[in-house]
Amino acid sequence: MGDGALITTKNLVKQYPIGGRKFTALKNINLTFETGEFTGLVGPSGSGKTTLLNIIGALDNPTEGHVIVMGQDTRELKHRQAARLRTEHLGFVFQTFNLLPVYTVFENVEFPLLLLEMSGADRKKAVLKALEWVDLSDKIKSRPAQLSGGECQRVAVARAMVKRPKIVLADEPTANLDAANSHNILETMFRLNKELNTTYIFATHDEKVIGYLRRKVTLTDGQVIEDVSTTPRYPTANEEMS
Amino acid sequence: MTWFLLKGLLRDRHRSILPVIVIAAGVAVTILMYCYLLGFVDDTARTSAKLDTGHVKMMTQAYAEISDQIPNDLALSGVNKLLSDLKAKYPNLDWAARIKFGGLLDFPDEEGETRAQGPVFGLALDLLTQDSKENERLNLEGALVQGRLPESPGEILVSEKFAQNLGVKIGEMATLISSTTTGSMAVQNFILVGTLNFGIGPMDRNAMVADMSDIQYALDMEDGAGEILGYFPNLVFNKEAAEEIANEYNSVNKKTDDDFSPVMITLRDQNGLGELMDMIEIEAFIIVAGFIFVMSIVLWNTGLMSGLRRYGEVGVRLAFGEAKSHVYRSMIHEAILIGLFGSVIGTVIGLAGAFYLQEHGLDFSGMTKGSTMLMSNIMRAKITPASYFIGFIPGLLATVIGTLISGIGIFRRQTSQLFKELET
């Protein structure tokens, strides 16, 4: 655990009451994530990866132990403070995109900046830049219903990245995409990770995602059974790296 | 952020147009009902006041006790002095003496034998004095169907229906057979100069209208009258002022040991009108409260449905760091906007309907054929200044309460469930 760690989990335990018993979703997790990582929490369904992602994202609290995100112990944060942490430093990418259907692509990407109370001119500049990253500058006036699945997920990535957060948490971001779109979106995220030094943490069991990772944390039954550095095996990713 | 949310609201018809339609419909019905109830009570009170009760009424105590029997033997005497005293003390009110009476109206043939005859309910009014407002107050000119109004002593009017039933014509002689205040038979000849249609069931069946002096003479009631009625300007009843005048007058003039001393009562003290007015007030309150309750449930459900539709949106907003309280507040702001908009539309529609009913009314003459209550055959709505804003109370309250209830789910929602919910 380095001193400059972006995220640290200490003896993290998460239990859920099920019936009269307690189900332990995470068991004594000790992990450290540094700035600029491109890491995956990998494992089968029910292994605890989404739970861990929730706790890192200050959406849930551990039953025992601590999670320190950018120097803040999420367990100590009140609801508003946790919301503030998410607003300022965290971006989310969801499996089902979750774009707001009544808003245009531009407005969907603009939304996180409104929460930051950024000026109109700055917002416009940032949104156009984010759409340029995901190559959707020509779709700013489109509604989500007019876009393909791959385009929707690229909008979701732009929305997560527009405020240039320190951390992006992505839960199965390719689960609803075909292979071509999956690679497209992963390459985009990989490139942004390089360009902006944003830390990406994925919860995934998709081999395509795993092929882009530089670190793989494998979870089984709520325990870390492997934490290894990997070499991205997809050519585009390697080209980007070099 | 406000503009951003407003754009979403305007674009999402399910969360703007549908609730607006529901609220507008509810508000329109509320206003219509409110105006109609007001119109009903106002019309009933106004009709009663004009024909029977006045806004305040003075009688002898003995007459007041059995006034429904029209006991003219217990009538007021010295009426001219009483009238001039009242006019001097309460100059804002218009005072008018009246005699109600019953009798038979007989129409003889050329031989002097009874050709047609029928019972009448008689009303003696000051029709011939220059400054009398009775004609105007009762709109006799407007109610005239045939002939003209009395211009000289000895002329009378009867209900058009009564004239038709008896087959009598304008210009015919009629003989009133009644009883005097001393109990002897009163027989007086008149000329029928016109027929009336008041649009009030009991009056249109068998009314006879004559000048006060003629009836005083016929019933042996020189300078006497059954009642003296007082009217506020423009025929607008003022409950507080009426009670004040009646109390003040009674405290000076009502004598407990003299049955013939005068007593003054207000419109509300007669024919159950006070209870009717109070009942209508309560009913208006019940309608508005009922609307709030029902609409809150409807809008709560609408809010829940909308909430389900917007689960993803709320989830994303929370995930991206919007505070729960901010999401909740924004939903309430939306509700206020929708409530305001719906209330404006509903008020316009409701007022348009109320205006139509104010102008044209609903004709209940078929249902009031046998009624003895002095109420118009045509019931009209009444638009008051309150009609313009009363719909906003339930419109806004129902929307906000509905949203408050449905929005509680936001606070109950576990943020940790967001990912799971958003993935389903």
XYZ file of C-alpha atoms in Angstrom:
666
model
C 0.000 0.000 0.000
C 1.763 3.130 -1.165
C 1.385 6.485 0.570
C 0.144 8.116 -2.615
C -2.557 5.479 -3.101
C -5.750 6.745 -4.712
C -7.920 4.061 -3.161
C -7.126 1.789 -0.256
C -9.300 -0.920 1.252
C -8.342 -2.115 4.728
C -9.694 -5.368 6.123
C -12.880 -4.768 4.198
C -15.827 -6.956 5.072
C -19.326 -6.675 3.724
C -22.210 -8.697 5.043
C -25.862 -8.726 4.032
C -28.646 -10.088 6.173
C -30.460 -12.857 4.333
C -33.328 -14.365 6.264
C -32.058 -14.701 9.812
C -28.479 -15.211 8.731
C -25.696 -13.028 7.448
C -24.254 -13.530 4.017
C -20.677 -12.381 3.703
C -20.208 -10.819 0.267
C -16.648 -9.576 0.858
C -14.106 -11.110 3.213
C -11.141 -9.164 4.479
C -10.287 -7.305 1.286
C -7.024 -5.364 1.325
C -6.310 -3.639 -1.940
C -4.607 -0.501 -3.127
C -5.256 1.297 -6.395
C -2.829 3.886 -7.697
C -3.494 6.771 -10.037
C -3.672 5.768 -13.693
C -4.427 2.099 -13.182
C -6.495 0.144 -15.711
C -7.679 -2.596 -13.404
C -10.347 -5.225 -13.501
C -12.182 -6.925 -10.667
C -12.677 -10.264 -12.284
C -14.706 -13.222 -11.189
C -17.879 -15.178 -11.659
C -21.327 -13.889 -10.761
C -21.754 -13.547 -7.002
C -18.045 -13.241 -6.366
C -18.453 -9.753 -4.876
C -17.036 -7.544 -7.636
C -20.056 -5.253 -7.931
C -20.274 -4.998 -4.144
C -16.646 -3.928 -4.023
C -17.249 -1.421 -6.815
C -20.239 -0.005 -4.894
C -18.181 0.456 -1.769
C -15.318 2.097 -3.645
C -17.880 4.392 -5.306
C -19.221 5.490 -1.888
C -22.572 4.025 -2.820
C -22.426 1.530 0.018
C -20.632 1.213 3.342
C -18.526 -1.706 4.510
C -19.692 -3.762 7.476
C -16.159 -3.835 8.809
C -12.910 -2.264 7.749
C -12.324 0.926 5.811
C -12.171 2.266 2.278
C -10.084 5.374 1.801
C -10.868 7.161 -1.467
C -8.669 10.164 -2.183
C -7.885 10.479 1.487
C -11.493 10.244 2.633
C -12.754 7.302 4.649
C -16.075 6.590 2.932
C -17.436 5.040 6.111
C -17.186 8.406 7.850
C -18.878 10.333 5.072
C -22.401 11.618 5.451
C -24.767 11.161 2.509
C -24.094 14.661 1.167
C -20.335 14.282 1.525
C -20.448 10.941 -0.285
C -22.525 12.583 -3.017
C -19.949 15.366 -3.239
C -17.128 12.848 -3.552
C -18.939 11.174 -6.433
C -19.716 14.518 -8.076
C -16.137 15.727 -7.988
C -13.981 12.669 -8.403
C -15.929 9.649 -9.612
C -17.389 8.724 -12.950
C -19.655 5.758 -13.611
C -20.240 3.612 -16.665
C -23.150 1.201 -16.480
C -23.905 -2.019 -18.278
C -27.172 -0.641 -19.697
C -25.798 2.845 -20.496
C -28.538 4.597 -18.492
C -28.653 7.671 -20.634
C -31.502 10.047 -19.919
C -33.871 9.440 -22.847
C -35.473 12.896 -23.018
C -32.146 14.679 -23.286
C -29.835 15.000 -26.263
C -26.351 13.529 -26.379
C -24.942 16.958 -25.521
C -27.277 17.358 -22.540
C -26.577 13.848 -21.236
C -22.857 14.549 -21.218
C -23.447 18.012 -19.777
C -25.346 16.675 -16.746
C -22.373 15.911 -14.392
C -21.012 19.409 -15.063
C -24.303 20.969 -13.956
C -23.845 19.276 -10.605
C -20.416 20.923 -10.417
C -22.096 24.286 -11.123
C -19.713 25.020 -13.963
C -20.385 28.058 -16.160
C -22.263 27.594 -19.441
C -19.248 28.404 -21.612
C -16.971 26.024 -19.716
C -19.597 23.309 -19.850
C -19.971 23.648 -23.592
C -16.233 23.483 -24.111
C -15.864 20.416 -21.888
C -18.817 18.581 -23.435
C -17.605 19.161 -26.992
C -14.155 17.935 -25.991
C -15.591 14.806 -24.335
C -17.667 14.031 -27.415
C -14.572 14.489 -29.529
C -12.780 11.848 -27.370
C -15.497 9.321 -28.140
C -15.862 10.449 -31.755
C -19.477 11.563 -31.446
C -19.139 15.255 -32.299
C -21.641 14.831 -35.109
C -24.326 13.427 -32.793
C -24.656 16.187 -30.242
C -28.310 16.859 -31.032
C -29.336 13.215 -31.254
C -31.453 11.546 -28.610
C -30.342 8.176 -27.128
C -33.144 6.409 -28.990
C -31.550 7.502 -32.260
C -28.174 5.941 -31.406
C -26.825 2.405 -31.662
C -25.852 0.495 -28.519
C -22.175 1.175 -29.137
C -22.828 4.884 -29.602
C -24.910 4.979 -26.419
C -22.079 3.450 -24.428
C -19.643 5.941 -25.956
C -21.945 8.733 -24.775
C -21.936 7.095 -21.342
C -18.132 7.080 -21.377
C -18.092 10.743 -22.415
C -20.518 11.493 -19.577
C -18.297 9.675 -17.093
C -15.160 11.415 -18.379
C -16.404 14.928 -19.080
C -15.539 16.256 -15.639
C -12.135 14.546 -15.868
C -12.630 12.488 -12.717
C -9.762 10.799 -10.946
C -11.591 7.473 -10.977
C -14.020 5.802 -13.373
C -15.935 2.775 -12.126
C -17.357 0.617 -14.874
C -19.674 -2.274 -14.093
C -19.799 -4.752 -16.981
C -19.576 -1.961 -19.566
C -19.465 -4.311 -22.541
C -22.172 -6.746 -21.471
C -24.709 -5.313 -23.886
C -22.370 -4.675 -26.791
C -21.228 -6.799 -29.677
C -17.549 -7.592 -30.116
C -16.759 -4.692 -32.444
C -18.457 -2.139 -30.238
C -16.905 -3.657 -27.129
C -13.408 -3.229 -28.562
C -14.261 0.249 -29.739
C -15.402 1.354 -26.311
C -12.511 -0.365 -24.527
C -9.996 1.236 -26.839
C -11.582 4.597 -26.157
C -11.338 4.086 -22.413
C -7.827 2.721 -22.702
C -6.778 5.787 -24.669
C -8.398 8.182 -22.197
C -6.693 6.351 -19.354
C -3.404 7.055 -21.040
C -4.139 10.608 -22.077
C -5.782 11.836 -18.894
C -4.174 9.447 -16.394
C -7.639 8.486 -15.142
C -7.903 5.381 -12.989
C -10.297 2.806 -14.424
C -11.708 -0.009 -12.321
C -13.908 -2.522 -14.060
C -16.160 -5.187 -12.642
C -16.242 -7.768 -15.391
C -16.053 -11.353 -16.463
C -15.834 -10.461 -20.158
C -12.665 -11.809 -21.746
C -12.549 -8.835 -24.105
C -12.292 -6.456 -21.151
C -9.767 -8.677 -19.439
C -7.636 -8.501 -22.590
C -7.148 -4.752 -22.068
C -6.334 -4.828 -18.358
C -2.960 -4.005 -16.905
C -3.950 -5.402 -13.519
C -6.357 -8.185 -12.743
C -7.839 -8.721 -9.275
C -9.652 -12.034 -9.190
C -12.403 -12.511 -6.657
C -14.079 -15.742 -5.694
C -16.669 -16.037 -2.935
C -15.831 -12.564 -1.704
C -12.118 -13.133 -1.379
C -9.199 -11.933 -3.451
C -7.569 -15.048 -4.746
C -5.265 -13.365 -7.222
C -3.929 -9.858 -7.780
C -1.574 -9.714 -10.736
C -0.166 -7.305 -13.282
C -0.999 -8.299 -16.831
C 0.030 -7.274 -20.268
C -2.824 -6.093 -22.474
C -3.093 -8.585 -25.277
C -5.117 -6.673 -27.812
C -2.953 -5.120 -30.521
C -4.630 -1.725 -30.547
C -4.258 -1.476 -26.828
C -0.596 -2.354 -27.052
C -0.107 0.198 -29.802
C -1.739 2.831 -27.640
C 0.512 1.825 -24.775
C 3.632 2.123 -26.830
C -29.784 22.969 -13.517
C -33.309 24.390 -13.281
C -33.489 24.933 -17.024
C -32.050 21.461 -17.592
C -34.791 19.882 -15.455
C -37.439 22.084 -17.051
C -36.392 20.899 -20.503
C -36.782 17.303 -19.368
C -40.186 18.078 -17.950
C -41.400 19.729 -21.133
C -40.107 16.943 -23.344
C -41.440 14.064 -21.281
C -45.160 14.097 -21.974
C -45.878 11.332 -19.495
C -44.684 13.439 -16.633
C -46.012 16.793 -17.838
C -49.049 16.512 -20.105
C -50.746 13.596 -18.322
C -50.631 15.148 -14.823
C -51.580 18.538 -16.282
C -54.669 16.984 -17.896
C -55.616 15.233 -14.651
C -55.180 18.395 -12.599
C -56.888 20.639 -15.137
C -59.901 18.308 -15.226
C -60.098 18.153 -11.442
C -59.678 21.887 -10.996
C -62.292 22.604 -13.674
C -64.806 20.320 -11.951
C -64.020 21.869 -8.562
C -64.548 25.393 -9.847
C -67.708 24.427 -11.656
C -69.121 22.758 -8.549
C -68.010 25.622 -6.328
C -69.551 28.278 -8.585
C -72.703 26.247 -9.004
C -73.142 25.766 -5.269
C -72.519 29.466 -4.721
C -74.997 30.269 -7.459
C -77.548 27.917 -5.916
C -77.325 29.398 -2.457
C -77.114 32.930 -3.788
C -80.065 32.393 -6.080
C -82.139 30.776 -3.367
C -81.276 33.481 -0.861
C -81.844 36.264 -3.389
C -85.165 34.835 -4.523
C -86.309 34.373 -0.947
C -85.102 37.837 -0.019
C -86.896 39.506 -2.911
C -90.175 37.696 -2.496
C -90.416 36.789 1.116
C -87.725 37.395 3.679
C -85.959 40.621 2.782
C -82.436 40.939 4.168
C -84.032 41.935 7.426
C -87.712 41.674 8.227
C -89.779 43.436 10.857
C -93.042 41.978 12.226
C -94.899 41.923 15.477
C -93.639 39.242 17.824
C -97.002 37.506 17.685
C -97.007 37.542 13.861
C -93.424 36.257 13.817
C -94.302 33.234 15.917
C -96.847 31.915 13.397
C -95.817 33.819 10.312
C -96.224 30.732 8.109
C -99.985 31.008 8.767
C -99.998 34.625 7.520
C -101.823 35.929 10.604
C -102.761 39.395 9.384
C -104.828 39.974 12.531
C -101.455 40.168 14.294
C -99.959 42.533 11.724
C -98.063 45.769 12.347
C -100.009 48.966 12.702
C -98.810 52.534 12.297
C -96.698 51.384 9.408
C -96.123 54.811 7.848
C -94.418 56.029 11.029
C -92.480 52.806 11.411
C -91.285 53.125 7.825
C -90.210 56.742 8.206
C -88.402 55.891 11.473
C -86.577 52.996 9.847
C -85.638 55.093 6.811
C -84.258 57.772 9.097
C -82.293 55.379 11.317
C -81.033 53.047 8.611
C -80.892 55.125 5.431
C -78.585 52.664 3.657
C -81.334 50.085 3.497
C -84.427 50.297 1.327
C -87.529 49.604 3.414
C -90.799 48.283 2.037
C -94.053 47.276 3.727
C -95.875 44.196 2.425
C -98.966 42.175 3.098
C -99.195 38.515 2.279
C -102.671 37.131 2.091
C -104.666 34.219 0.854
C -108.106 34.083 -0.709
C -110.256 33.117 -3.626
C -110.141 35.035 -6.869
C -113.425 34.877 -8.644
C -113.994 35.800 -12.284
C -117.676 36.407 -12.972
C -119.457 36.150 -16.313
C -121.640 38.860 -17.848
C -124.462 37.879 -15.527
C -122.294 38.306 -12.472
C -122.198 34.567 -11.859
C -118.919 32.776 -11.158
C -117.356 31.729 -14.425
C -113.990 30.717 -13.028
C -112.527 30.719 -9.543
C -109.312 29.660 -7.892
C -107.329 30.040 -4.674
C -104.572 32.638 -4.769
C -101.499 33.448 -2.780
C -101.532 37.214 -2.637
C -98.751 39.682 -2.351
C -99.474 43.340 -1.712
C -96.639 45.654 -2.705
C -96.161 49.351 -3.024
C -96.609 49.517 -6.790
C -97.929 52.997 -7.261
C -95.693 55.268 -5.189
C -93.161 57.119 -7.340
C -90.005 56.213 -5.388
C -90.955 52.593 -4.624
C -88.324 50.072 -5.713
C -90.604 47.046 -5.443
C -91.270 46.852 -9.174
C -87.560 46.935 -9.942
C -86.684 44.557 -7.079
C -89.119 41.882 -8.196
C -88.474 42.558 -11.865
C -92.188 42.707 -12.517
C -91.574 44.337 -15.869
C -89.417 41.423 -16.918
C -91.846 38.848 -15.519
C -94.778 40.352 -17.391
C -96.205 37.947 -19.968
C -99.365 39.757 -21.030
C -100.811 43.217 -20.408
C -99.128 45.858 -18.305
C -98.249 46.680 -14.713
C -100.859 48.338 -12.464
C -100.934 52.085 -12.945
C -103.944 52.977 -10.817
C -105.688 51.593 -7.747
C -107.867 48.550 -8.295
C -105.604 46.856 -10.804
C -103.992 43.500 -10.253
C -101.651 40.963 -11.809
C -101.921 37.180 -11.633
C -99.684 34.289 -12.630
C -99.837 33.466 -16.316
C -100.400 29.801 -15.511
C -103.221 30.698 -13.148
C -104.846 32.843 -15.841
C -104.482 30.069 -18.381
C -105.945 27.465 -16.047
C -108.966 29.629 -15.347
C -109.225 30.814 -18.948
C -109.314 34.500 -18.011
C -108.146 37.425 -20.102
C -106.632 40.827 -19.554
C -109.226 43.449 -18.758
C -111.590 41.082 -16.990
C -112.956 41.920 -13.611
C -111.889 39.750 -10.669
C -113.305 39.567 -7.169
C -111.041 38.786 -4.241
C -112.801 36.911 -1.498
C -110.762 36.832 1.697
C -111.073 37.712 5.359
C -110.320 40.977 7.136
C -108.093 41.334 10.164
C -111.160 41.281 12.309
C -112.357 37.998 10.847
C -115.196 39.270 8.665
C -115.455 38.471 4.982
C -113.526 40.733 2.628
C -114.813 41.155 -0.886
C -113.087 43.506 -3.280
C -113.284 43.937 -7.031
C -110.214 44.417 -9.204
C -109.330 44.624 -12.880
C -106.830 42.131 -14.226
C -104.267 44.174 -16.151
C -101.429 41.712 -16.645
C -100.058 38.224 -16.127
C -96.683 37.261 -14.744
C -94.230 34.443 -14.973
C -91.722 34.674 -12.103
C -89.877 31.482 -13.003
C -90.483 30.344 -9.432
C -92.700 27.303 -9.062
C -94.976 28.275 -6.127
C -95.431 31.851 -7.359
C -96.241 30.779 -10.891
C -98.987 28.451 -9.835
C -101.415 30.921 -8.289
C -99.963 34.279 -7.353
C -101.864 37.536 -7.240
C -100.029 40.831 -7.017
C -101.830 43.988 -5.971
C -101.001 47.457 -4.738
C -100.512 47.831 -0.999
C -103.223 50.475 -0.513
C -105.843 48.334 -2.255
C -105.189 45.371 0.005
C -104.981 47.523 3.117
C -108.406 48.769 2.190
C -109.785 45.322 1.264
C -108.513 43.579 4.384
C -109.289 46.432 6.691
C -105.647 47.090 7.457
C -105.451 50.888 7.225
C -101.824 51.933 7.883
C -101.066 48.289 8.603
C -98.777 45.662 7.069
C -97.842 42.112 7.817
C -94.154 42.787 7.369
C -91.660 45.515 6.700
C -88.686 44.271 4.675
C -85.256 45.910 4.546
C -82.844 45.494 1.646
C -79.157 46.275 1.386
C -77.983 48.141 -1.724
C -77.767 46.034 -4.900
C -79.598 43.222 -3.116
C -76.319 41.950 -1.668
C -76.888 40.330 1.713
C -74.457 41.343 4.431
C -74.713 38.842 7.248
C -72.800 40.837 9.852
C -74.518 44.159 9.108
C -77.936 42.479 9.089
C -77.316 40.875 12.472
C -76.018 44.149 13.874
C -79.076 46.077 12.699
C -81.504 43.421 13.960
C -79.804 43.201 17.362
C -79.658 46.949 17.744
C -83.305 47.363 16.731
C -84.528 44.537 18.974
C -82.593 45.780 21.982
C -84.544 49.060 21.817
C -87.952 48.051 20.461
C -88.657 44.426 21.334
C -90.651 44.152 24.536
C -90.945 40.797 26.200
C -94.295 41.662 27.726
C -95.881 43.028 24.534
C -96.731 40.539 21.776
C -97.445 43.397 19.406
C -94.089 45.079 19.864
C -91.945 44.800 16.735
C -89.163 42.316 16.278
C -86.558 42.278 13.531
C -85.015 39.089 12.127
C -82.466 38.525 9.386
C -82.685 36.506 6.206
C -80.680 33.734 7.836
C -83.298 33.344 10.565
C -86.035 32.493 8.074
C -87.057 29.398 6.133
C -83.902 27.546 7.202
C -81.810 29.798 4.963
C -79.061 30.156 7.575
C -78.695 26.398 7.783
C -78.791 26.159 3.993
C -76.032 28.762 3.646
C -73.905 27.057 6.299
C -74.504 23.693 4.675
C -73.443 24.988 1.277
C -70.327 26.507 2.817
C -69.475 23.134 4.367
C -70.272 21.358 1.111
C -67.988 23.712 -0.784
C -65.254 22.910 1.730
C -65.970 19.172 1.409
C -65.783 19.409 -2.383
C -62.429 21.183 -2.268
C -61.072 18.865 0.460
C -62.450 15.823 -1.356
C -60.798 16.946 -4.539
C -57.488 17.366 -2.728
C -57.804 13.878 -1.237
C -58.868 12.077 -4.406
C -56.456 13.944 -6.630
C -53.616 13.365 -4.185
C -54.215 9.636 -4.486
C -54.469 9.854 -8.271
C -51.351 11.997 -8.488
C -49.561 9.839 -5.968
C -50.185 6.905 -8.271
C -49.218 8.993 -11.277
C -46.109 10.007 -9.344
C -45.333 6.388 -8.516
C -45.750 5.361 -12.133
C -43.638 8.271 -13.228
C -41.158 7.371 -10.483
C -40.911 3.851 -11.847
C -40.418 5.200 -15.333
C -37.786 7.550 -14.011
C -36.029 5.023 -11.809
C -33.097 5.005 -14.161
C -32.939 8.780 -14.306
C -33.078 9.157 -10.534
C -30.511 6.390 -10.153
C -28.102 8.053 -12.567
C -28.601 11.408 -10.880
C -27.826 9.898 -7.478
C -24.867 7.931 -8.832
C -23.380 11.047 -10.359
C -23.530 12.768 -7.021
C -26.805 14.619 -6.887
C -27.997 14.654 -3.281
C -31.220 12.826 -2.494
C -32.674 15.997 -1.038
C -31.877 17.841 -4.265
C -33.578 15.176 -6.377
C -36.577 15.298 -4.018
C -36.704 19.082 -4.118
C -36.479 19.139 -7.887
C -39.420 16.730 -8.083
C -41.441 19.016 -5.813
C -40.517 22.027 -7.936
C -41.693 20.074 -10.973
C -44.926 19.278 -9.119
C -45.460 22.959 -8.321
C -44.932 23.883 -11.966
C -47.279 21.149 -13.160
C -49.798 22.065 -10.465
C -49.682 25.740 -11.435
C -49.995 25.016 -15.127
C -52.787 22.479 -14.633
C -54.589 24.838 -12.272
C -54.426 27.716 -14.768
C -55.859 25.546 -17.549
C -58.444 24.012 -15.203
C -59.441 27.438 -13.932
C -59.941 28.746 -17.461
C -62.077 25.714 -18.391
C -63.960 25.766 -15.085
C -64.663 29.487 -15.319
C -65.816 29.115 -18.925
C -68.283 26.429 -17.822
C -69.339 28.463 -14.799
C -69.803 31.527 -16.998
C -72.064 29.529 -19.302
C -74.080 28.309 -16.327
C -74.168 31.824 -14.917
C -75.625 33.142 -18.147
C -77.919 30.258 -19.107
C -78.310 28.111 -15.983
C -79.927 24.704 -15.735
C -83.720 24.532 -15.986
C -85.219 22.499 -13.152
C -88.809 23.611 -13.707
C -89.843 20.038 -14.480
C -88.549 18.922 -11.089
C -89.965 21.802 -9.026
C -93.571 21.573 -10.157
C -94.886 20.671 -6.713
C -92.295 22.578 -4.704
C -93.401 25.241 -2.236
C -89.875 26.516 -1.712
C -89.164 29.922 -3.140
C -86.389 29.037 -5.543
C -85.852 29.785 -9.195
C -86.749 27.190 -11.762
C -83.442 27.958 -13.440
C -80.389 27.445 -11.248
C -77.389 29.465 -12.230
C -73.751 29.383 -11.221
C -72.164 32.433 -9.679
C -68.625 33.571 -10.391
C -67.007 35.443 -7.512
C -63.426 36.719 -7.089
C -62.696 33.521 -5.103
C -63.636 31.445 -8.150
C -60.479 32.691 -9.878
C -58.104 31.222 -7.298
C -60.014 28.499 -5.448
C -58.886 25.885 -7.988
C -55.233 26.645 -7.304
C -55.544 25.412 -3.723
C -56.501 21.813 -4.571
C -54.564 21.884 -7.867
C -51.290 22.767 -6.208
C -51.845 20.925 -2.947
C -52.869 17.663 -4.609
C -49.876 17.720 -6.944
C -47.394 18.543 -4.220
C -48.869 16.070 -1.716
C -48.940 13.352 -4.401
C -45.299 14.043 -5.216
C -44.298 14.244 -1.551
C -45.752 10.792 -0.948
C -44.434 9.148 -4.092
C -41.043 10.820 -3.684
C -40.471 9.272 -0.260
C -39.198 6.257 -2.200
C -36.133 8.295 -3.145
C -35.116 8.609 0.478
C -35.906 4.981 1.216
C -33.877 3.834 -1.730
C -30.576 2.261 -0.842
C -27.935 3.939 -2.920
C -26.032 0.664 -2.938
C -28.865 -0.902 -4.945
C -28.300 1.577 -7.745
C -26.068 -0.566 -9.864
C -28.325 -3.580 -9.510
C -31.432 -1.525 -10.295
C -29.806 0.234 -13.181
C -28.766 -3.031 -14.720
C -32.292 -4.484 -14.660
